[in-house]
Tab-separated table of C-alpha atoms in Angstrom:
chain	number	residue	atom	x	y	z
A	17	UNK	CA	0.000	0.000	0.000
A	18	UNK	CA	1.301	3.363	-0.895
A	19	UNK	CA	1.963	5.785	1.963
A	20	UNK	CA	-0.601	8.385	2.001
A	21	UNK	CA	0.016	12.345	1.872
A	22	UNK	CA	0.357	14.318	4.232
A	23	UNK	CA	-2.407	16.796	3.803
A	24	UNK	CA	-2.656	20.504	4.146
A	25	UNK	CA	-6.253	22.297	4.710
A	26	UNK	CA	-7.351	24.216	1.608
A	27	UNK	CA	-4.242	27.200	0.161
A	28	UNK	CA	-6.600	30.038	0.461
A	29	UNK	CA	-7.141	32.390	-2.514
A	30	UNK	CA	-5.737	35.484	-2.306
A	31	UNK	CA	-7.514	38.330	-4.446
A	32	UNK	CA	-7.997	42.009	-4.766
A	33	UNK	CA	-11.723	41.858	-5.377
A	34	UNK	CA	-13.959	43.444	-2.777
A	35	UNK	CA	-16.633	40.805	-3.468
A	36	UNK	CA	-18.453	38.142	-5.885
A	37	UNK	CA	-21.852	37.452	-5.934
A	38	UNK	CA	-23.006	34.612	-8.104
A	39	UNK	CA	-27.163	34.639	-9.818
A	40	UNK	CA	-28.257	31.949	-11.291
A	41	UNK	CA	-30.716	32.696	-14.233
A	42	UNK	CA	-34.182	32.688	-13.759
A	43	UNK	CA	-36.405	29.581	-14.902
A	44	UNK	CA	-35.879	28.811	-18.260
A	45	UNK	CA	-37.956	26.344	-20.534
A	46	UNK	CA	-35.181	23.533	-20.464
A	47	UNK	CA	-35.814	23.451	-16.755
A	48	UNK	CA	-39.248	22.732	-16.520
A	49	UNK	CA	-38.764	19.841	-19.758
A	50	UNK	CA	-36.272	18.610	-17.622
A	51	UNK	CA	-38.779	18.236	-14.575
A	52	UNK	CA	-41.474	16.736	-16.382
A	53	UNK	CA	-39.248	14.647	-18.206
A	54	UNK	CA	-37.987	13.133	-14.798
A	55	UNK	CA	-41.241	12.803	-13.633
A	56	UNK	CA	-42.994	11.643	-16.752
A	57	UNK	CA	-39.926	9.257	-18.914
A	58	UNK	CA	-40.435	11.605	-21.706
A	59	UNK	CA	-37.583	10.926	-24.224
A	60	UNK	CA	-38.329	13.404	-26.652
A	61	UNK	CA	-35.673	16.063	-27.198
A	62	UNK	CA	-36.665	19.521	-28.663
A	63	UNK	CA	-35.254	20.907	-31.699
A	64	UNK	CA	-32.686	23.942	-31.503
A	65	UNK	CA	-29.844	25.031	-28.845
A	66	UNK	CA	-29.514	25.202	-25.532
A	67	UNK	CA	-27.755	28.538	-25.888
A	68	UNK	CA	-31.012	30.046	-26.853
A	69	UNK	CA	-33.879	28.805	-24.610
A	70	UNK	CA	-35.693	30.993	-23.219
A	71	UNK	CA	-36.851	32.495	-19.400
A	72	UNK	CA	-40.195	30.781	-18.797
A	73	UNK	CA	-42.850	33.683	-17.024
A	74	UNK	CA	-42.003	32.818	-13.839
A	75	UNK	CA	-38.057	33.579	-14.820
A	76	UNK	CA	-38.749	36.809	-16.218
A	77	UNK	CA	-40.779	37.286	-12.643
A	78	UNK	CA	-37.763	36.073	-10.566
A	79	UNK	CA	-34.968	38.002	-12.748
A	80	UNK	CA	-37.665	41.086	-11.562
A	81	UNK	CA	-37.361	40.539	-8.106
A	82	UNK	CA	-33.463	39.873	-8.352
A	83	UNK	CA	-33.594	43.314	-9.836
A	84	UNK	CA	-35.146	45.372	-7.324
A	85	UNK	CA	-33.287	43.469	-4.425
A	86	UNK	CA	-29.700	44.040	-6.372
A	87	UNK	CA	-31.091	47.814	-6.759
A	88	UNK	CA	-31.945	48.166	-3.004
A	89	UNK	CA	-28.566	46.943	-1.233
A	90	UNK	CA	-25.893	49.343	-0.004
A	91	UNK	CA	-23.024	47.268	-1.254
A	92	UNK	CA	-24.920	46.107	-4.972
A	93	UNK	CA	-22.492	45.036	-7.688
A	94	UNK	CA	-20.375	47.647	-9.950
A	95	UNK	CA	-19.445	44.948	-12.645
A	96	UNK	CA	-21.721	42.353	-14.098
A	97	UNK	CA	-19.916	39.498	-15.809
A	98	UNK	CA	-23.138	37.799	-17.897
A	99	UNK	CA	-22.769	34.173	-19.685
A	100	UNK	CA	-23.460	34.617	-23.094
A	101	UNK	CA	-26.541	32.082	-23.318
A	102	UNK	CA	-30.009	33.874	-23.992
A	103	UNK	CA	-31.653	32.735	-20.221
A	104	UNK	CA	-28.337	34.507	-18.225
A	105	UNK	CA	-28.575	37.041	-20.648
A	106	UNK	CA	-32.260	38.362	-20.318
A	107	UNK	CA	-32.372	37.811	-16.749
A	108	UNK	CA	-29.347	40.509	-16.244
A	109	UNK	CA	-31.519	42.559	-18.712
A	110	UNK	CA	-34.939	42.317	-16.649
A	111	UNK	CA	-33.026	42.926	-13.490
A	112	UNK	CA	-31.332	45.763	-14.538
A	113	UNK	CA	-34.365	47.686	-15.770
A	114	UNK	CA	-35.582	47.586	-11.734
A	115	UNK	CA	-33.036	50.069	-11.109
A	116	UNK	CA	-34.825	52.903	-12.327
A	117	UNK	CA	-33.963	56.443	-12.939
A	118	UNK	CA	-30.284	54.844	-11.463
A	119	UNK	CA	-27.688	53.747	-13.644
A	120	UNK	CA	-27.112	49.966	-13.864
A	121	UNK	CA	-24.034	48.694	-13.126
A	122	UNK	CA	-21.976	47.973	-16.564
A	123	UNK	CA	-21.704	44.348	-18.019
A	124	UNK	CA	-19.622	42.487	-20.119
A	125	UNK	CA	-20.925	39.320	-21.821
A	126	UNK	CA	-18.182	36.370	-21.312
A	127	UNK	CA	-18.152	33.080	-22.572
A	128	UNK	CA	-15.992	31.539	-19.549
A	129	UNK	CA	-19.347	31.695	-17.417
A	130	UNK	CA	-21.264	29.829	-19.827
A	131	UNK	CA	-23.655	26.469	-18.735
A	132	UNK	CA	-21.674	23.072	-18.484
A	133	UNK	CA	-21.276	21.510	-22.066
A	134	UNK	CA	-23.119	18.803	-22.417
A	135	UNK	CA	-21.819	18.056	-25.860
A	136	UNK	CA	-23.875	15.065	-28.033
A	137	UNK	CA	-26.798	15.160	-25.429
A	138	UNK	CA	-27.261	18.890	-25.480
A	139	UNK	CA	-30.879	19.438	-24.281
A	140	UNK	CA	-30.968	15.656	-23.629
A	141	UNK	CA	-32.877	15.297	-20.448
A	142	UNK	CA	-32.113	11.663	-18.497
A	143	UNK	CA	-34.457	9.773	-19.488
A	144	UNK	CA	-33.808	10.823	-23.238
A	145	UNK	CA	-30.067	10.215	-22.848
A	146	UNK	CA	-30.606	6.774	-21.264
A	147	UNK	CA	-32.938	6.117	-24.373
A	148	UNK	CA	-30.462	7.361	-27.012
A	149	UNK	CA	-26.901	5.678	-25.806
A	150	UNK	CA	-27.785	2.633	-22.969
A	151	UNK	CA	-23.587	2.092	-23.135
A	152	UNK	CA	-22.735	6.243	-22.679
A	153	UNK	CA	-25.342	6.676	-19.538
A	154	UNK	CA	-24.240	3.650	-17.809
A	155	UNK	CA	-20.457	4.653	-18.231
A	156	UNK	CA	-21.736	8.162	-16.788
A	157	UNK	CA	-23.804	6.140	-13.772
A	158	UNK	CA	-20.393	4.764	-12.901
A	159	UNK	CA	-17.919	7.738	-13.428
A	160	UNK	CA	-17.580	10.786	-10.457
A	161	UNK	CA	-19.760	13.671	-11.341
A	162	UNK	CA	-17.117	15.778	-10.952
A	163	UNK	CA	-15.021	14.222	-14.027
A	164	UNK	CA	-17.575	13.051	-15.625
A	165	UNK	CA	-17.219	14.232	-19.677
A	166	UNK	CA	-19.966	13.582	-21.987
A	167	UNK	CA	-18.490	12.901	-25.554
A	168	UNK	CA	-18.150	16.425	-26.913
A	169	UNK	CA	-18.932	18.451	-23.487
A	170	UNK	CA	-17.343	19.189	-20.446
A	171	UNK	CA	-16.900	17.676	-16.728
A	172	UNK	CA	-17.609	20.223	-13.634
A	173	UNK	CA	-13.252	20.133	-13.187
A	174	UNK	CA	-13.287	21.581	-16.995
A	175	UNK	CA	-15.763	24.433	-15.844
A	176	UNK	CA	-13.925	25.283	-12.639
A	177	UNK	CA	-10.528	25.441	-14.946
A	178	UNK	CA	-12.314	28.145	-16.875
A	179	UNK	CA	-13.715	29.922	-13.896
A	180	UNK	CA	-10.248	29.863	-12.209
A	181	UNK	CA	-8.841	31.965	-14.905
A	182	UNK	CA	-11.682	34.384	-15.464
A	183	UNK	CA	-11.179	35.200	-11.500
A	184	UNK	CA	-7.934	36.104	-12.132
A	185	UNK	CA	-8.438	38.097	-14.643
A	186	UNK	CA	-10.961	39.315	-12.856
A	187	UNK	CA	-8.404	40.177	-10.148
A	188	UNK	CA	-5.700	42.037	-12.345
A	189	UNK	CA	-8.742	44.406	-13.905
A	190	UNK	CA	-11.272	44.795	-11.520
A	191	UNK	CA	-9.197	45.213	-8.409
A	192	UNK	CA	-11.343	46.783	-5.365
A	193	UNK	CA	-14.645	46.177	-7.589
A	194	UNK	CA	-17.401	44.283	-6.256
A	195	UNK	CA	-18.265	41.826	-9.237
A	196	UNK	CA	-21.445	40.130	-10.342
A	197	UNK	CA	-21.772	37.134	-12.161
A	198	UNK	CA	-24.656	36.053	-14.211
A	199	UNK	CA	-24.805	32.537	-14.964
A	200	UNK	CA	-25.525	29.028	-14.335
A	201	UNK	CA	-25.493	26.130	-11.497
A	202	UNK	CA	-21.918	24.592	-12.720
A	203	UNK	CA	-20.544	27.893	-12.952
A	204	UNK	CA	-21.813	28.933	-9.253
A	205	UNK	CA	-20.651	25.618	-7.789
A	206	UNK	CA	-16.854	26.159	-10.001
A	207	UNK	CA	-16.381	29.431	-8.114
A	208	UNK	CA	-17.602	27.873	-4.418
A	209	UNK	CA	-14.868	25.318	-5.249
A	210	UNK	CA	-12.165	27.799	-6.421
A	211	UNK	CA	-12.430	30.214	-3.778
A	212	UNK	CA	-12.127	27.519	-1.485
A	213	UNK	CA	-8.654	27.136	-2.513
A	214	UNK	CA	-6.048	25.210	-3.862
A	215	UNK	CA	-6.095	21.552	-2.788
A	216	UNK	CA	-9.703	22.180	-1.849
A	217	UNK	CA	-11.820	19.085	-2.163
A	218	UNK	CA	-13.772	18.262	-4.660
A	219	UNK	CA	-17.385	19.656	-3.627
A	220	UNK	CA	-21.016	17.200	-4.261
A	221	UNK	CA	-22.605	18.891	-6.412
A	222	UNK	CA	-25.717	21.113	-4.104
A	223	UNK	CA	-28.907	21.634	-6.293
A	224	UNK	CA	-28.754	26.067	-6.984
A	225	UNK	CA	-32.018	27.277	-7.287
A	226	UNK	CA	-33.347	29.744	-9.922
A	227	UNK	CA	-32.344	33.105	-9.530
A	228	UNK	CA	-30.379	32.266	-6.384
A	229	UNK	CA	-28.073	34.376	-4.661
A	230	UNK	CA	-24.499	33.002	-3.494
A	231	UNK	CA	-21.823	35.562	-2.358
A	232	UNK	CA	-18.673	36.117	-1.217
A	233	UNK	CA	-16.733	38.874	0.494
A	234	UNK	CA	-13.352	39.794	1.281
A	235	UNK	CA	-11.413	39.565	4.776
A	236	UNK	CA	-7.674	39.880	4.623
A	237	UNK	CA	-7.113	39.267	0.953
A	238	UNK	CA	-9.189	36.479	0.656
A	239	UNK	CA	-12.832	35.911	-0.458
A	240	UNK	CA	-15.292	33.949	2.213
A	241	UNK	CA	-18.679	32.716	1.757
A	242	UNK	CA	-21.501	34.924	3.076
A	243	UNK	CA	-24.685	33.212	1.517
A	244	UNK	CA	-25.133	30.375	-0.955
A	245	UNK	CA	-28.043	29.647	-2.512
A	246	UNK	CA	-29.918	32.571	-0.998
A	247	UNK	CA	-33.822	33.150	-2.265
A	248	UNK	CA	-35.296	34.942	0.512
A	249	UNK	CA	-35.173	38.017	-2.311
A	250	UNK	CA	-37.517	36.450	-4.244
């Protein structure tokens, strides 16, 4: 038997930025498909991209609310950092039309916070993937989530790689800022993980509601976790 590590706790992040606060979009139409799918074995999968679904009414009503809670806070965002997929996209846009007569904070769309790629089974809900490759969902039932790659996508470590260099960047340009990001579940989960620090390990993966709030603030040069998965705005 090999003699095991000795093991540190967690190399914390050091950074410049005065906060991050992570939203996930509002409800989109691929979310309640992939309900009812779930519930119901549908195996149909709908035409189109995944980059362009759409907020359902009820994510246009929760990107609202985000809105006039982001517009009411002392210490609000003053850089938004959007994904570039159409749900992330016009949630940031409803939310920033609750500020009113005030200037919204300015955004820059950025591909590094985009959803999880799920490659070949883009849109694919489970039962549907289960139905279209037996071999490729059982291989996925035995693998870690966290490494998991569909053929064509990405595994949760490929999204926190990304993430890990956008928050530097985000360190060297945006120093002192407090920073939004609009975006998705894998991409709120990549930044818990990251800010954790290096050798941090690797996190389950938390359901992150809808429009949920998850923030972090700095003490000392490093960022540490206020609220996750906050919806008491909404």
């Amino acid at each position: 038997m090999p003699t095991p590590l000795p093991s540190l706790p967690p190399l914390p992040t050091v950074t410049r930025l005065a906060s991050v606060t992570v939203v996930r979009h509002g409800e989109s139409e691929a979310n309640v498909r992939y309900r009812r799918a779930v519930e119901t074995g549908e195996v149909s999968v709908p035409e189109g991209r995944s980059e362009d679904t759409p907020l359902t009414g009820r994510g246009e009503e929760q990107a609202a609310a985000l809105g006039r809670w982001l517009a009411a806070v002392e210490d609000g965002p003053e850089l938004v950092v959007c994904s570039p997929y159409a749900r992330a996209r016009r949630t940031w846009e409803i939310a920033a039309g609750e500020y009113g007569e005030r200037a919204a904070p300015p955004v820059v769309v950025e591909e590094r916070v985009r959803d999880r790629e799920n490659g070949v089974f883009a849109l694919h809900s489970p039962p549907a993937w289960r139905a279209a490759d037996p071999q490729e969902w059982a291989r996925r039932e035995r693998s870690e989530e966290w490494t998991y790659r569909p053929p064509g996508g990405e595994s949760l470590a490929d999204v926190a790689l990304r993430v890990r260099g956008l928050l530097g960047d985000l360190d060297a340009v945006a120093a002192g800022r407090r920073v939004l990001v609009v975006a998705h579940d894998a991409v709120a989960l990549a930044v818990a993980y990251v800010l954790e620090g290096l050798g941090a390990p690797v996190p389950d993966r938390p359901q992150v509601a809808n429009a949920s709030v998850s923030r972090w603030h700095n003490a000392g040069g490093r960022l540490v976790p206020g609220v996750w998965n906050s919806t008491g705005h909404l």
